[in-house]
mmCIF file of C-alpha atoms and ligand atoms in Angstrom:
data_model
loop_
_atom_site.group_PDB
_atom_site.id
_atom_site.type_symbol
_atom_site.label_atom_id
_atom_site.label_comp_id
_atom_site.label_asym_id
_atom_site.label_seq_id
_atom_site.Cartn_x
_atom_site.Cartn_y
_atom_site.Cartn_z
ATOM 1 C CA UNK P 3 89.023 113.060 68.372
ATOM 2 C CA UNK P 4 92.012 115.287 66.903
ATOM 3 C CA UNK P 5 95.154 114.948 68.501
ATOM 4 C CA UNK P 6 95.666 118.686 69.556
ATOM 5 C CA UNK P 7 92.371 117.890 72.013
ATOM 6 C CA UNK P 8 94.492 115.554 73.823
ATOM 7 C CA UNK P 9 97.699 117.507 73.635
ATOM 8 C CA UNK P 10 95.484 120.677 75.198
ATOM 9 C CA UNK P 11 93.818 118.872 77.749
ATOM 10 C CA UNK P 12 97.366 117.375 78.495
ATOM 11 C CA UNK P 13 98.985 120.690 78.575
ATOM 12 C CA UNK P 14 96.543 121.723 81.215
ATOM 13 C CA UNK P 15 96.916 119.356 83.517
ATOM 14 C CA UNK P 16 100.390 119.487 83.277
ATOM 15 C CA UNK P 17 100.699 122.631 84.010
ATOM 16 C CA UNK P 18 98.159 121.785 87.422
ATOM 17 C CA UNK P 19 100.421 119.527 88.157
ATOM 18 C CA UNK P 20 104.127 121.005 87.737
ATOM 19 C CA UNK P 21 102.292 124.378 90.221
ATOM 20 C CA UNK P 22 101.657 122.043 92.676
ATOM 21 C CA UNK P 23 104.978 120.651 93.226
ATOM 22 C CA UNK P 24 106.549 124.417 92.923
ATOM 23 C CA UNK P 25 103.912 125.669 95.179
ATOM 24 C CA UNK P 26 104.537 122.937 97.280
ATOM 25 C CA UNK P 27 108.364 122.092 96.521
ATOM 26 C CA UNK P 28 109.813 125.495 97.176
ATOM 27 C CA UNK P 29 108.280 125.352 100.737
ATOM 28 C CA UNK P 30 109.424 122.511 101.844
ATOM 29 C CA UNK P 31 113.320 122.715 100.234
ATOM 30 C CA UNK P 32 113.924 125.604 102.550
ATOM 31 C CA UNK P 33 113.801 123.612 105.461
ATOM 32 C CA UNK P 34 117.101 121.670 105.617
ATOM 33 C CA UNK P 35 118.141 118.141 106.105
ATOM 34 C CA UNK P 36 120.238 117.161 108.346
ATOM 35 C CA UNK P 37 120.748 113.705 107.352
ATOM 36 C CA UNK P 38 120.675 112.591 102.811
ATOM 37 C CA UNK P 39 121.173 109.372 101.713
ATOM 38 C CA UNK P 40 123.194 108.383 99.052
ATOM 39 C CA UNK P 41 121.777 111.670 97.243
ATOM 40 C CA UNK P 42 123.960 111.262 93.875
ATOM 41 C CA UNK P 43 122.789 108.959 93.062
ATOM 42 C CA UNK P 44 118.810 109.640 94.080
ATOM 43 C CA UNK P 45 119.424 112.449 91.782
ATOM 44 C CA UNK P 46 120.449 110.794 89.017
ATOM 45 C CA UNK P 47 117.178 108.648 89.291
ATOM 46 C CA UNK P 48 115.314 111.919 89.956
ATOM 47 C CA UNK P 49 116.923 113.617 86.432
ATOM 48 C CA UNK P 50 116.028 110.255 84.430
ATOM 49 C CA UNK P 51 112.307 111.034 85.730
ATOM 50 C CA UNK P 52 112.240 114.045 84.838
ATOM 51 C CA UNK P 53 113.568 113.333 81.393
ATOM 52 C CA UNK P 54 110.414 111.069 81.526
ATOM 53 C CA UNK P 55 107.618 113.104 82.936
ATOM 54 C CA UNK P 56 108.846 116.283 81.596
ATOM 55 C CA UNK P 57 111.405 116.353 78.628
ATOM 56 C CA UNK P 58 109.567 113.381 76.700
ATOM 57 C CA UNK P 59 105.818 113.854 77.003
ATOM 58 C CA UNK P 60 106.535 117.634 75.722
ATOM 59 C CA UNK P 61 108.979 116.878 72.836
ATOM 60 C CA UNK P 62 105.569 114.374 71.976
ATOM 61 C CA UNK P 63 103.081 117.729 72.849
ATOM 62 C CA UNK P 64 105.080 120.210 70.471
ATOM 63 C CA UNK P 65 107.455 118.727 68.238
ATOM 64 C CA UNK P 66 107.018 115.788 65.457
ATOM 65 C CA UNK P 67 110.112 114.320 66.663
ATOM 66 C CA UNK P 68 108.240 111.123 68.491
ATOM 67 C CA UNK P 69 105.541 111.217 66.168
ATOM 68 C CA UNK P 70 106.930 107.743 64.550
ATOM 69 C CA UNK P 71 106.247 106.359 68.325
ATOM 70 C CA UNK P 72 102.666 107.075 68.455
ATOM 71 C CA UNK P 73 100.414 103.674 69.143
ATOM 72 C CA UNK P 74 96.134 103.158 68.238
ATOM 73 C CA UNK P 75 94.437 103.779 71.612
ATOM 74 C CA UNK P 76 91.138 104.343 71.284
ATOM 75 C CA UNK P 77 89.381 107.158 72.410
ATOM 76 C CA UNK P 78 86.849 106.240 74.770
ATOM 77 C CA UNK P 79 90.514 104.343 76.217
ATOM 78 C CA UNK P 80 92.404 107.972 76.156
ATOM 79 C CA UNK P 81 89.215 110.290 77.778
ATOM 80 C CA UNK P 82 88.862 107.277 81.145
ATOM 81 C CA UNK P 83 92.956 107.573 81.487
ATOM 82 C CA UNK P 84 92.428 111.508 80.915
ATOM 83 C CA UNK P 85 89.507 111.455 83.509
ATOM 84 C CA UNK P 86 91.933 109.262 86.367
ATOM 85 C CA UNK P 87 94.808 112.042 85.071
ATOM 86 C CA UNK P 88 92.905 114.477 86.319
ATOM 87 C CA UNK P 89 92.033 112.866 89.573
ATOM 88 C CA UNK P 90 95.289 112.107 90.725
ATOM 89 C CA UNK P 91 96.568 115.335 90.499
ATOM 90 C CA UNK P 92 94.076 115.986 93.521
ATOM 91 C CA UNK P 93 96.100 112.919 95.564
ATOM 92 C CA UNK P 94 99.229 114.601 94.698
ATOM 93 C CA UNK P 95 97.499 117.629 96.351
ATOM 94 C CA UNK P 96 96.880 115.810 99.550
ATOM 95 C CA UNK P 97 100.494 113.955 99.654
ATOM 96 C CA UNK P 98 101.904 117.369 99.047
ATOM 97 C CA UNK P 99 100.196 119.014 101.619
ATOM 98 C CA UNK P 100 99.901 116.486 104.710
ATOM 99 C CA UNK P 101 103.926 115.646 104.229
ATOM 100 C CA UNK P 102 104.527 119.457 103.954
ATOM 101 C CA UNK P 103 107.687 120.374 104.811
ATOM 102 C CA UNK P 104 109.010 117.051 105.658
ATOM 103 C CA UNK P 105 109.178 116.143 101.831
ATOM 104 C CA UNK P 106 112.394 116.249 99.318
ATOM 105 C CA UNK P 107 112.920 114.844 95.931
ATOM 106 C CA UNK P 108 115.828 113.245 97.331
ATOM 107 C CA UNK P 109 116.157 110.835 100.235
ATOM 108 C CA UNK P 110 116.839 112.295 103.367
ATOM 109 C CA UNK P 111 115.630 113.441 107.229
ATOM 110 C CA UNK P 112 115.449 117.264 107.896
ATOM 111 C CA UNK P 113 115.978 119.293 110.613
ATOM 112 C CA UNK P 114 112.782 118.304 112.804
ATOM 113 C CA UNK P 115 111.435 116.315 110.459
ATOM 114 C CA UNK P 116 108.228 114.492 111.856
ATOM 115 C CA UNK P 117 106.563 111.363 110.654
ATOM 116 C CA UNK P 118 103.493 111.344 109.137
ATOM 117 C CA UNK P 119 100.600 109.544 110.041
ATOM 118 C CA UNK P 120 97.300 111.036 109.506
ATOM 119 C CA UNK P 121 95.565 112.390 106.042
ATOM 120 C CA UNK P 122 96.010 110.696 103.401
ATOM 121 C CA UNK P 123 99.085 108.591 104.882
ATOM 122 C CA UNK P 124 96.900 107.011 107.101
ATOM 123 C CA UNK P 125 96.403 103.928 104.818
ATOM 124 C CA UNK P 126 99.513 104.240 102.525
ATOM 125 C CA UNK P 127 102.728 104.804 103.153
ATOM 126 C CA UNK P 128 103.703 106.026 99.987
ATOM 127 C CA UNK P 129 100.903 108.039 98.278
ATOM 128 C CA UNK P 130 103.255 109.969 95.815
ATOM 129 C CA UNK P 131 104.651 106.861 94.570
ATOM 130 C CA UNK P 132 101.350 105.529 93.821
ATOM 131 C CA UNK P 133 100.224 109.147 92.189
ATOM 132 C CA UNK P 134 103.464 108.802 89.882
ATOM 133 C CA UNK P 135 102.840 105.037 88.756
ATOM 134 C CA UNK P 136 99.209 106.260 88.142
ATOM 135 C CA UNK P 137 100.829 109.126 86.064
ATOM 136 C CA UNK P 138 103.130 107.531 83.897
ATOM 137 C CA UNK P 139 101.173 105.071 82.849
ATOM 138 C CA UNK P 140 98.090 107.655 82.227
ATOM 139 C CA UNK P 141 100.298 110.068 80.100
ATOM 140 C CA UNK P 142 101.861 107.738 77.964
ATOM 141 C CA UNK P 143 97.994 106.469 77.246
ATOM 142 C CA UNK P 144 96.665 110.136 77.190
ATOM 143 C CA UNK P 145 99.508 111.100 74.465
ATOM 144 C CA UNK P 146 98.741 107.464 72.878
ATOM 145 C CA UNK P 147 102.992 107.663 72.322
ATOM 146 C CA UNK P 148 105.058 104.513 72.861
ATOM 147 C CA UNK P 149 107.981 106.052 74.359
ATOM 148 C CA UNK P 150 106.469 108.086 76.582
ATOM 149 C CA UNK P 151 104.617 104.893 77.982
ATOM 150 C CA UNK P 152 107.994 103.330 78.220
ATOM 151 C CA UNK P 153 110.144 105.197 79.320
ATOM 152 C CA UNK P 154 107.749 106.812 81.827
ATOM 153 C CA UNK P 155 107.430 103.699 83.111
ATOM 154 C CA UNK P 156 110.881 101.800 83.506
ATOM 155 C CA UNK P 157 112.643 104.990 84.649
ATOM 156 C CA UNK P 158 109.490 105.759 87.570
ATOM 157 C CA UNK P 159 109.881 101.809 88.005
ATOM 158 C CA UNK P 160 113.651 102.360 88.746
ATOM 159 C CA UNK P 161 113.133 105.225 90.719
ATOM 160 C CA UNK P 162 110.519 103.269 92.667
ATOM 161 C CA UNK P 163 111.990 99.690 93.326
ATOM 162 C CA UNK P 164 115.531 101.146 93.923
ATOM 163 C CA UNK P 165 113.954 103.847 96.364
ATOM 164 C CA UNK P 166 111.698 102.319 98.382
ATOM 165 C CA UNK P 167 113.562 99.721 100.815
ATOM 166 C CA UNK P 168 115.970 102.756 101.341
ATOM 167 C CA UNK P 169 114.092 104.860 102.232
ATOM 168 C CA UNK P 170 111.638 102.798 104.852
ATOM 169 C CA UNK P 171 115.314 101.580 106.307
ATOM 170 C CA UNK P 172 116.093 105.550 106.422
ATOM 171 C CA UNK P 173 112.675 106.139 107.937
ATOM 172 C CA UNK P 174 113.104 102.891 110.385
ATOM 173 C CA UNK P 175 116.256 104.142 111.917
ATOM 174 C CA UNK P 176 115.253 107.284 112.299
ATOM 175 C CA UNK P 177 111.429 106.846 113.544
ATOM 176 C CA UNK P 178 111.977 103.016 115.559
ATOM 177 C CA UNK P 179 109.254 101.221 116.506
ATOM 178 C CA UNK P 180 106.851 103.948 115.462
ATOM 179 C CA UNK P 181 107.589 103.511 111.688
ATOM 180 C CA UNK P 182 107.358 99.652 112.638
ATOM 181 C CA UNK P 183 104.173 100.095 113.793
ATOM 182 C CA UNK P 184 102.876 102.450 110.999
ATOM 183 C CA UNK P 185 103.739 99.947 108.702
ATOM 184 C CA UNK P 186 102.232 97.037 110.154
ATOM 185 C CA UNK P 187 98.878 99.605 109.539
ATOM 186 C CA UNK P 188 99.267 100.382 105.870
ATOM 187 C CA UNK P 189 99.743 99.365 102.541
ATOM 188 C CA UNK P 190 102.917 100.174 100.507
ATOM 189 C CA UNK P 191 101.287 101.823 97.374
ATOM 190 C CA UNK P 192 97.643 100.158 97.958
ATOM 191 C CA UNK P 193 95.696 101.550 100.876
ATOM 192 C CA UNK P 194 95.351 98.423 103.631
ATOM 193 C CA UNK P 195 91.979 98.716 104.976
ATOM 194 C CA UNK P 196 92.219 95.546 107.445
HETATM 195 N N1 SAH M 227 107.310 108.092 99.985
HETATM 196 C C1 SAH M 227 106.403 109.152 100.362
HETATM 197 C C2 SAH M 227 107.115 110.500 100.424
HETATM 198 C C3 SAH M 227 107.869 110.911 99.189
HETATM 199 S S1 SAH M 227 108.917 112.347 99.439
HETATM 200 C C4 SAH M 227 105.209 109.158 99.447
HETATM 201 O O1 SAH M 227 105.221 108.472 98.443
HETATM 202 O O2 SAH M 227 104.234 109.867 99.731
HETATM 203 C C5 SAH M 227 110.367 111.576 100.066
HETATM 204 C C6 SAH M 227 110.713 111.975 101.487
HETATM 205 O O3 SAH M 227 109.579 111.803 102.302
HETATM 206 C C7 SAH M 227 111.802 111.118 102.105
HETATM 207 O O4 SAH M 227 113.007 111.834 102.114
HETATM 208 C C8 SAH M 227 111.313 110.797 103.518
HETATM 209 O O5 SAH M 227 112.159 111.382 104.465
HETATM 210 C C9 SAH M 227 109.971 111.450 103.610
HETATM 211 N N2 SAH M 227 108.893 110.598 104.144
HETATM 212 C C10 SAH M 227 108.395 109.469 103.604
HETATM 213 N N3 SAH M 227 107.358 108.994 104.331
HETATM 214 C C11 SAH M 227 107.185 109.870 105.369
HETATM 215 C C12 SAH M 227 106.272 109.962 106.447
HETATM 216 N N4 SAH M 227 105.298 109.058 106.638
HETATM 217 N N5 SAH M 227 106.397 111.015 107.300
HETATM 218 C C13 SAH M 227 107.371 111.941 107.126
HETATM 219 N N6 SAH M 227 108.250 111.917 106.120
HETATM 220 C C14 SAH M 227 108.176 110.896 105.246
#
């Protein structure tokens, strides 16, 4: 199929997708915090991320300056990773919506922020994080573009495996036994069923 199918259909989700987090986002950054963790540098993860979610995937949409990056991916390959694309926008819906206005891009506890259990974190504790590896590992595929798959990847990986403990240790002090509990029920990116 011609590349400026992909690049549409791309475009389009995209777009899906960067709505929800405003919609979402702007709601929930009004409500303070009253406690951030080490949010320099959660930034500076957050601004490589965006550089690879945002900045990258677009310079490969409209300009030829990644072109030389592109890899063969068939296109039966591209439409399934264009069909789970699509899809997980839908759990970023749900992660969006049942952590309302407890979520940040950054780590930290807000002013009466309460834990969530129920919705779609009643199996995982981190849906979001699984919607982003799903995502940069889908538009990299989608765009059939090397660096996009790459970079995507390594910086969400960073963002990920340098995030995580901190913020369950943030969550554990704040929340006690209840977070220790909640995790003994669920799965970390991989809903526990048992
Ligand atoms: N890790 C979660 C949330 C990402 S947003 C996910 O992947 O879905 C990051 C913020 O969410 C953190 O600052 C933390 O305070 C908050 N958070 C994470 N898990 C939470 C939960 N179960 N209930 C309430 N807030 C949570």
């Amino acid at each position: 199929m011609e590349n400026i199918f992909w690049k549409a259909a791309y475009c389009i989700l995209f777009l899906a997708w960067f709505g929800t987090r405003g919609y979402y986002g702007t709601k929930a950054v009004k409500n303070k915090a009253k406690e951030k963790v080490r949010p320099g540098f959660e930034l500076f993860l957050v601004g490589l991320n965006f550089i690879g979610m945002t900045v990258l995937p677009l310079l490969a949409v409209f300009t030829p300056f990644l072109d030389s990056y592109a890899i063969p991916v068939p296109d039966p390959v591209r439409f399934i990773f264009l069909l789970i694309f699509a899809l997980n926008i839908w759990l970023f819906v749900l992660a969006h919506r049942d952590l309302g206005k407890n979520w940040s891009a950054i780590l930290e506890i807000k002013e009466g922020h309460n834990l969530v259990r129920a919705g779609i974190y009643k199996r995982i504790r981190h849906p979001m994080y699984a919607h982003f590896w799903i995502w940069v590992i889908a538009q990299g595929i989608i765009l059939a573009n090397g660096l996009v798959l790459v970079f995507g990847v390594i910086a969400w990986g960073l963002l990920y495996f340098l995030r995580v403990p901190r913020e369950e240790e943030m969550l554990l002090k704040e929340f006690g036994d209840e977070y220790r509990n909640y995790m003994n029920e669920t799965g970390r990116v991989i809903p526990r069923f048992w």
